[in-house]
Amino acid sequence: MSEALGTVGQLWRYPASSLAGERLEAVSVGPATVDGDRLFGLVDASDGEIARPDRDPKWHKVPLIRARLTEDRRLEVAVPGGAWLPAPDPQSDAAVSAFLGFETSIRPYSRENAAGYKGPLTVERYARTPIHLLTTASLARLKALHPEGTPDPRRFRPNIVVDMEPVEGSFPETEWIGRKLAVGDLLLTIAEPCRRCGFTIIAQDGFDNDPGILRNLVRHNAHNLGVYCTVDRPARVEIGAPMRFV
């Protein structure tokens, strides 16, 4: 067996697209993606437009709204300073609308995602992504290029963050396309680099708006940071699991 490249330091899922993610101690990865990932969308209630923080300033505060799944897989959301509220629900819609300054609604992509929900659905704005993996080595490379910036993993919305020693002058996982990885019992194929968008520059809790984040990725890594992986063998992954080449 090959030597470990690093160990899992963070695990994330994003129950509602564009809202803040949920940091977990373990995740279950199915044949396509993390269980519970991206089940709901936030829309402008006036026209059904789905939130696009990367493109429209009216959505820039959306990543400040937290989202989580309860043990029975029900969505809850919380605006800054507010309590956790069930969603989809008129009360949570009202809280989110008040925070954003216009009428919005949280809607599931499928009725299977929200037991008992009878309202309208929304459509995912892009195809469901596979597993998004990011190494701290790449974050360290970005920090070296942009010392005044904060390359917090939350800017990039990974599922798996692997703690790994920096590789001088390199965003290492971007160079691994086509290789296979074992992350604990999970087996992955690295399919493609993750091309970054304007979401990466938006302020979140703990860091400010920063165009230099994306500017340096465009200049030094062809817009990319992290990789998308397809699942060869589903498994449960926990913090501390080793990552190796297969």
mmCIF file of C-alpha atoms in Angstrom:
data_model
loop_
_atom_site.group_PDB
_atom_site.id
_atom_site.type_symbol
_atom_site.label_atom_id
_atom_site.label_comp_id
_atom_site.label_asym_id
_atom_site.label_seq_id
_atom_site.Cartn_x
_atom_site.Cartn_y
_atom_site.Cartn_z
ATOM 1 C CA MET A 1 0.000 0.000 0.000
ATOM 2 C CA SER A 2 1.308 3.457 -0.877
ATOM 3 C CA GLU A 3 2.294 5.965 1.775
ATOM 4 C CA ALA A 4 -0.438 8.302 2.995
ATOM 5 C CA LEU A 5 -0.478 11.659 1.231
ATOM 6 C CA GLY A 6 -2.388 13.240 4.096
ATOM 7 C CA THR A 7 -5.385 12.812 6.366
ATOM 8 C CA VAL A 8 -8.932 14.098 6.288
ATOM 9 C CA GLY A 9 -9.128 17.325 8.278
ATOM 10 C CA GLN A 10 -12.601 18.602 7.391
ATOM 11 C CA LEU A 11 -15.817 17.108 6.017
ATOM 12 C CA TRP A 12 -18.662 19.210 4.639
ATOM 13 C CA ARG A 13 -22.077 18.858 3.098
ATOM 14 C CA TYR A 14 -24.327 21.595 1.754
ATOM 15 C CA PRO A 15 -28.002 20.705 2.281
ATOM 16 C CA ALA A 16 -29.140 23.891 0.516
ATOM 17 C CA SER A 17 -27.275 25.229 -2.501
ATOM 18 C CA SER A 18 -25.468 28.566 -1.927
ATOM 19 C CA LEU A 19 -26.236 28.602 1.815
ATOM 20 C CA ALA A 20 -23.414 27.959 4.281
ATOM 21 C CA GLY A 21 -22.396 24.338 4.603
ATOM 22 C CA GLU A 22 -22.536 21.934 7.514
ATOM 23 C CA ARG A 23 -19.213 20.741 8.969
ATOM 24 C CA LEU A 24 -19.387 17.139 10.154
ATOM 25 C CA GLU A 25 -17.250 14.538 11.907
ATOM 26 C CA ALA A 26 -18.232 11.876 9.355
ATOM 27 C CA VAL A 27 -20.090 11.686 6.048
ATOM 28 C CA SER A 28 -21.627 8.833 4.096
ATOM 29 C CA VAL A 29 -20.639 8.920 0.436
ATOM 30 C CA GLY A 30 -22.967 7.132 -1.969
ATOM 31 C CA PRO A 31 -22.416 6.145 -5.605
ATOM 32 C CA ALA A 32 -22.653 9.763 -6.743
ATOM 33 C CA THR A 33 -22.115 12.222 -3.887
ATOM 34 C CA VAL A 34 -22.297 12.890 -0.159
ATOM 35 C CA ASP A 35 -25.562 11.816 1.450
ATOM 36 C CA GLY A 36 -27.686 14.888 2.149
ATOM 37 C CA ASP A 37 -25.767 17.191 -0.177
ATOM 38 C CA ARG A 38 -27.628 19.863 -2.177
ATOM 39 C CA LEU A 39 -31.227 18.824 -1.663
ATOM 40 C CA PHE A 40 -32.770 22.329 -1.647
ATOM 41 C CA GLY A 41 -32.487 25.628 -3.473
ATOM 42 C CA LEU A 42 -33.246 29.229 -2.531
ATOM 43 C CA VAL A 43 -35.292 31.163 -5.074
ATOM 44 C CA ASP A 44 -36.610 34.664 -5.676
ATOM 45 C CA ALA A 45 -40.299 34.138 -4.923
ATOM 46 C CA SER A 46 -41.346 36.690 -7.556
ATOM 47 C CA ASP A 47 -40.019 34.771 -10.541
ATOM 48 C CA GLY A 48 -38.534 31.484 -9.294
ATOM 49 C CA GLU A 49 -34.954 32.537 -10.117
ATOM 50 C CA ILE A 50 -32.545 30.371 -8.135
ATOM 51 C CA ALA A 51 -29.893 32.078 -6.015
ATOM 52 C CA ARG A 52 -26.670 32.942 -7.883
ATOM 53 C CA PRO A 53 -24.262 34.639 -5.469
ATOM 54 C CA ASP A 54 -21.492 34.275 -8.041
ATOM 55 C CA ARG A 55 -23.325 36.473 -10.552
ATOM 56 C CA ASP A 56 -25.839 38.782 -8.889
ATOM 57 C CA PRO A 57 -25.063 41.074 -5.915
ATOM 58 C CA LYS A 58 -28.602 40.712 -4.572
ATOM 59 C CA TRP A 59 -27.616 37.183 -3.498
ATOM 60 C CA HIS A 60 -24.246 38.063 -1.919
ATOM 61 C CA LYS A 61 -25.487 37.632 1.666
ATOM 62 C CA VAL A 62 -26.833 34.117 1.056
ATOM 63 C CA PRO A 63 -23.615 32.320 2.179
ATOM 64 C CA LEU A 64 -24.103 33.952 5.618
ATOM 65 C CA ILE A 65 -27.286 31.888 6.093
ATOM 66 C CA ARG A 66 -26.578 28.565 7.799
ATOM 67 C CA ALA A 67 -28.172 25.259 6.828
ATOM 68 C CA ARG A 68 -28.191 21.823 8.440
ATOM 69 C CA LEU A 69 -30.057 18.529 8.333
ATOM 70 C CA THR A 70 -31.610 17.070 11.457
ATOM 71 C CA GLU A 71 -31.172 13.391 12.320
ATOM 72 C CA ASP A 72 -34.453 12.657 10.529
ATOM 73 C CA ARG A 73 -33.182 14.502 7.411
ATOM 74 C CA ARG A 74 -35.263 17.639 7.759
ATOM 75 C CA LEU A 75 -33.721 20.946 6.715
ATOM 76 C CA GLU A 76 -33.206 23.779 9.181
ATOM 77 C CA VAL A 77 -31.829 27.237 8.384
ATOM 78 C CA ALA A 78 -30.695 30.194 10.465
ATOM 79 C CA VAL A 79 -30.013 33.795 9.434
ATOM 80 C CA PRO A 80 -27.241 35.639 11.319
ATOM 81 C CA GLY A 81 -28.378 36.283 14.876
ATOM 82 C CA GLY A 82 -31.486 34.152 14.403
ATOM 83 C CA ALA A 83 -32.653 30.791 15.682
ATOM 84 C CA TRP A 84 -32.734 27.575 13.686
ATOM 85 C CA LEU A 85 -36.017 27.308 11.786
ATOM 86 C CA PRO A 86 -37.525 24.404 9.835
ATOM 87 C CA ALA A 87 -37.545 24.726 6.050
ATOM 88 C CA PRO A 88 -39.319 24.789 3.701
ATOM 89 C CA ASP A 89 -41.712 26.747 5.899
ATOM 90 C CA PRO A 90 -43.371 30.191 5.844
ATOM 91 C CA GLN A 91 -41.504 31.232 9.006
ATOM 92 C CA SER A 92 -38.054 30.467 7.631
ATOM 93 C CA ASP A 93 -38.972 31.999 4.266
ATOM 94 C CA ALA A 94 -39.994 35.181 6.093
ATOM 95 C CA ALA A 95 -36.725 35.274 8.075
ATOM 96 C CA VAL A 96 -34.573 34.750 4.992
ATOM 97 C CA SER A 97 -36.592 37.305 3.012
ATOM 98 C CA ALA A 98 -36.192 39.912 5.758
ATOM 99 C CA PHE A 99 -32.449 39.271 5.889
ATOM 100 C CA LEU A 100 -31.977 39.554 2.114
ATOM 101 C CA GLY A 101 -34.439 42.421 1.609
ATOM 102 C CA PHE A 102 -36.720 40.775 -0.946
ATOM 103 C CA GLU A 103 -39.168 37.892 -0.992
ATOM 104 C CA THR A 104 -37.523 34.499 -1.238
ATOM 105 C CA SER A 105 -38.469 30.871 -0.740
ATOM 106 C CA ILE A 106 -36.547 27.684 0.030
ATOM 107 C CA ARG A 107 -37.754 24.839 -2.151
ATOM 108 C CA PRO A 108 -36.678 21.206 -2.575
ATOM 109 C CA TYR A 109 -35.368 19.802 -5.822
ATOM 110 C CA SER A 110 -37.501 16.703 -5.275
ATOM 111 C CA ARG A 111 -40.476 15.870 -3.042
ATOM 112 C CA GLU A 112 -38.376 13.008 -1.681
ATOM 113 C CA ASN A 113 -36.184 15.648 -0.036
ATOM 114 C CA ALA A 114 -38.970 17.178 2.086
ATOM 115 C CA ALA A 115 -41.508 14.840 3.671
ATOM 116 C CA GLY A 116 -45.028 16.256 3.542
ATOM 117 C CA TYR A 117 -44.082 19.273 1.428
ATOM 118 C CA LYS A 118 -46.825 20.232 -1.043
ATOM 119 C CA GLY A 119 -45.460 23.458 -2.500
ATOM 120 C CA PRO A 120 -43.562 24.175 -5.719
ATOM 121 C CA LEU A 121 -40.208 22.588 -6.513
ATOM 122 C CA THR A 122 -37.158 24.242 -8.001
ATOM 123 C CA VAL A 123 -34.594 22.969 -10.481
ATOM 124 C CA GLU A 124 -30.879 22.588 -9.814
ATOM 125 C CA ARG A 125 -28.967 25.233 -11.707
ATOM 126 C CA TYR A 126 -26.253 22.763 -12.706
ATOM 127 C CA ALA A 127 -25.775 19.010 -12.830
ATOM 128 C CA ARG A 128 -25.139 17.374 -9.476
ATOM 129 C CA THR A 129 -21.415 17.451 -8.892
ATOM 130 C CA PRO A 130 -19.478 14.426 -7.693
ATOM 131 C CA ILE A 131 -17.182 14.588 -4.649
ATOM 132 C CA HIS A 132 -15.222 17.832 -4.344
ATOM 133 C CA LEU A 133 -11.809 17.268 -2.733
ATOM 134 C CA LEU A 134 -9.389 20.003 -1.713
ATOM 135 C CA THR A 135 -5.989 19.810 -0.015
ATOM 136 C CA THR A 136 -4.502 22.233 2.475
ATOM 137 C CA ALA A 137 -1.385 22.113 0.279
ATOM 138 C CA SER A 138 -3.309 23.955 -2.424
ATOM 139 C CA LEU A 139 -4.678 26.417 0.125
ATOM 140 C CA ALA A 140 -1.095 27.020 1.293
ATOM 141 C CA ARG A 141 -0.010 27.663 -2.300
ATOM 142 C CA LEU A 142 -2.803 30.213 -2.734
ATOM 143 C CA LYS A 143 -1.818 31.883 0.549
ATOM 144 C CA ALA A 144 1.792 32.119 -0.639
ATOM 145 C CA LEU A 145 0.643 33.826 -3.829
ATOM 146 C CA HIS A 146 -1.819 36.101 -2.014
ATOM 147 C CA PRO A 147 -0.447 36.619 1.522
ATOM 148 C CA GLU A 148 -2.979 39.271 2.479
ATOM 149 C CA GLY A 149 -5.907 37.010 1.557
ATOM 150 C CA THR A 150 -7.833 34.418 3.546
ATOM 151 C CA PRO A 151 -8.113 31.186 1.522
ATOM 152 C CA ASP A 152 -10.656 29.693 3.921
ATOM 153 C CA PRO A 153 -12.026 26.336 2.687
ATOM 154 C CA ARG A 154 -15.566 27.744 2.967
ATOM 155 C CA ARG A 155 -14.877 29.954 -0.037
ATOM 156 C CA PHE A 156 -14.562 26.823 -2.180
ATOM 157 C CA ARG A 157 -17.298 24.535 -0.768
ATOM 158 C CA PRO A 158 -15.374 21.239 -0.720
ATOM 159 C CA ASN A 159 -16.801 17.989 0.632
ATOM 160 C CA ILE A 160 -13.424 16.647 1.775
ATOM 161 C CA VAL A 161 -10.472 18.747 2.931
ATOM 162 C CA VAL A 162 -7.262 16.752 3.250
ATOM 163 C CA ASP A 163 -4.504 18.022 5.533
ATOM 164 C CA MET A 164 -1.328 17.694 3.489
ATOM 165 C CA GLU A 165 2.155 19.176 3.599
ATOM 166 C CA PRO A 166 2.631 22.093 1.171
ATOM 167 C CA VAL A 167 4.276 21.334 -2.162
ATOM 168 C CA GLU A 168 6.388 24.284 -3.205
ATOM 169 C CA GLY A 169 5.112 25.975 -6.340
ATOM 170 C CA SER A 170 2.226 23.515 -6.784
ATOM 171 C CA PHE A 171 -1.514 23.072 -6.438
ATOM 172 C CA PRO A 172 -0.899 19.321 -6.171
ATOM 173 C CA GLU A 173 -4.311 17.722 -6.643
ATOM 174 C CA THR A 174 -4.792 19.651 -9.885
ATOM 175 C CA GLU A 175 -1.905 17.539 -11.242
ATOM 176 C CA TRP A 176 -3.534 14.225 -10.262
ATOM 177 C CA ILE A 177 -6.321 14.109 -12.894
ATOM 178 C CA GLY A 178 -7.063 10.486 -13.834
ATOM 179 C CA ARG A 179 -5.438 8.992 -10.745
ATOM 180 C CA LYS A 180 -7.280 6.939 -8.142
ATOM 181 C CA LEU A 181 -7.399 7.731 -4.439
ATOM 182 C CA ALA A 182 -8.391 5.842 -1.327
ATOM 183 C CA VAL A 183 -9.752 8.069 1.424
ATOM 184 C CA GLY A 184 -10.192 5.632 4.262
ATOM 185 C CA ASP A 185 -12.453 2.946 2.726
ATOM 186 C CA LEU A 186 -13.750 5.331 0.040
ATOM 187 C CA LEU A 187 -12.316 4.828 -3.448
ATOM 188 C CA LEU A 188 -12.333 7.766 -5.864
ATOM 189 C CA THR A 189 -11.140 8.621 -9.364
ATOM 190 C CA ILE A 190 -9.969 12.192 -9.830
ATOM 191 C CA ALA A 191 -12.057 13.295 -12.789
ATOM 192 C CA GLU A 192 -11.379 16.988 -13.412
ATOM 193 C CA PRO A 193 -10.124 20.196 -11.835
ATOM 194 C CA CYS A 194 -12.681 22.395 -10.101
ATOM 195 C CA ARG A 195 -13.006 25.633 -12.049
ATOM 196 C CA ARG A 196 -13.662 28.523 -9.689
ATOM 197 C CA CYS A 197 -16.225 31.295 -10.043
ATOM 198 C CA GLY A 198 -17.099 34.594 -8.393
ATOM 199 C CA PHE A 199 -18.489 32.825 -5.323
ATOM 200 C CA THR A 200 -14.908 32.480 -4.051
ATOM 201 C CA ILE A 201 -14.468 36.223 -3.539
ATOM 202 C CA ILE A 202 -17.676 36.808 -1.521
ATOM 203 C CA ALA A 203 -17.465 37.656 2.193
ATOM 204 C CA GLN A 204 -18.627 35.068 4.711
ATOM 205 C CA ASP A 205 -18.609 34.869 8.484
ATOM 206 C CA GLY A 206 -14.989 35.536 9.456
ATOM 207 C CA PHE A 207 -13.557 36.869 6.206
ATOM 208 C CA ASP A 208 -14.160 39.757 3.819
ATOM 209 C CA ASN A 209 -14.861 40.163 0.125
ATOM 210 C CA ASP A 210 -11.583 39.557 -1.738
ATOM 211 C CA PRO A 211 -11.255 39.667 -5.555
ATOM 212 C CA GLY A 212 -7.578 38.700 -5.178
ATOM 213 C CA ILE A 213 -8.597 35.117 -4.363
ATOM 214 C CA LEU A 214 -10.027 34.487 -7.813
ATOM 215 C CA ARG A 215 -7.509 36.731 -9.586
ATOM 216 C CA ASN A 216 -4.611 34.595 -8.358
ATOM 217 C CA LEU A 217 -6.332 31.331 -9.295
ATOM 218 C CA VAL A 218 -6.965 32.661 -12.790
ATOM 219 C CA ARG A 219 -3.361 33.806 -13.118
ATOM 220 C CA HIS A 220 -1.572 30.848 -11.553
ATOM 221 C CA ASN A 221 -3.809 27.766 -11.908
ATOM 222 C CA ALA A 222 -6.081 28.299 -14.933
ATOM 223 C CA HIS A 223 -9.097 29.279 -12.730
ATOM 224 C CA ASN A 224 -8.863 26.028 -10.742
ATOM 225 C CA LEU A 225 -8.609 24.949 -7.110
ATOM 226 C CA GLY A 226 -9.368 21.449 -5.870
ATOM 227 C CA VAL A 227 -10.721 18.554 -7.918
ATOM 228 C CA TYR A 228 -13.943 16.713 -8.628
ATOM 229 C CA CYS A 229 -13.835 12.971 -8.031
ATOM 230 C CA THR A 230 -16.176 10.204 -9.111
ATOM 231 C CA VAL A 231 -16.988 7.389 -6.684
ATOM 232 C CA ASP A 232 -15.615 3.917 -7.374
ATOM 233 C CA ARG A 233 -16.550 2.440 -3.991
ATOM 234 C CA PRO A 234 -18.973 4.212 -1.627
ATOM 235 C CA ALA A 235 -18.092 4.346 2.054
ATOM 236 C CA ARG A 236 -18.407 6.288 5.263
ATOM 237 C CA VAL A 237 -15.517 8.700 5.805
ATOM 238 C CA GLU A 238 -14.423 10.111 9.167
ATOM 239 C CA ILE A 239 -12.069 12.866 10.256
ATOM 240 C CA GLY A 240 -8.518 11.507 10.396
ATOM 241 C CA ALA A 241 -8.942 8.986 7.581
ATOM 242 C CA PRO A 242 -5.739 8.617 5.511
ATOM 243 C CA MET A 243 -5.641 9.501 1.798
ATOM 244 C CA ARG A 244 -3.446 7.391 -0.502
ATOM 245 C CA PHE A 245 -2.954 6.799 -4.181
ATOM 246 C CA VAL A 246 -4.350 3.461 -5.357
#
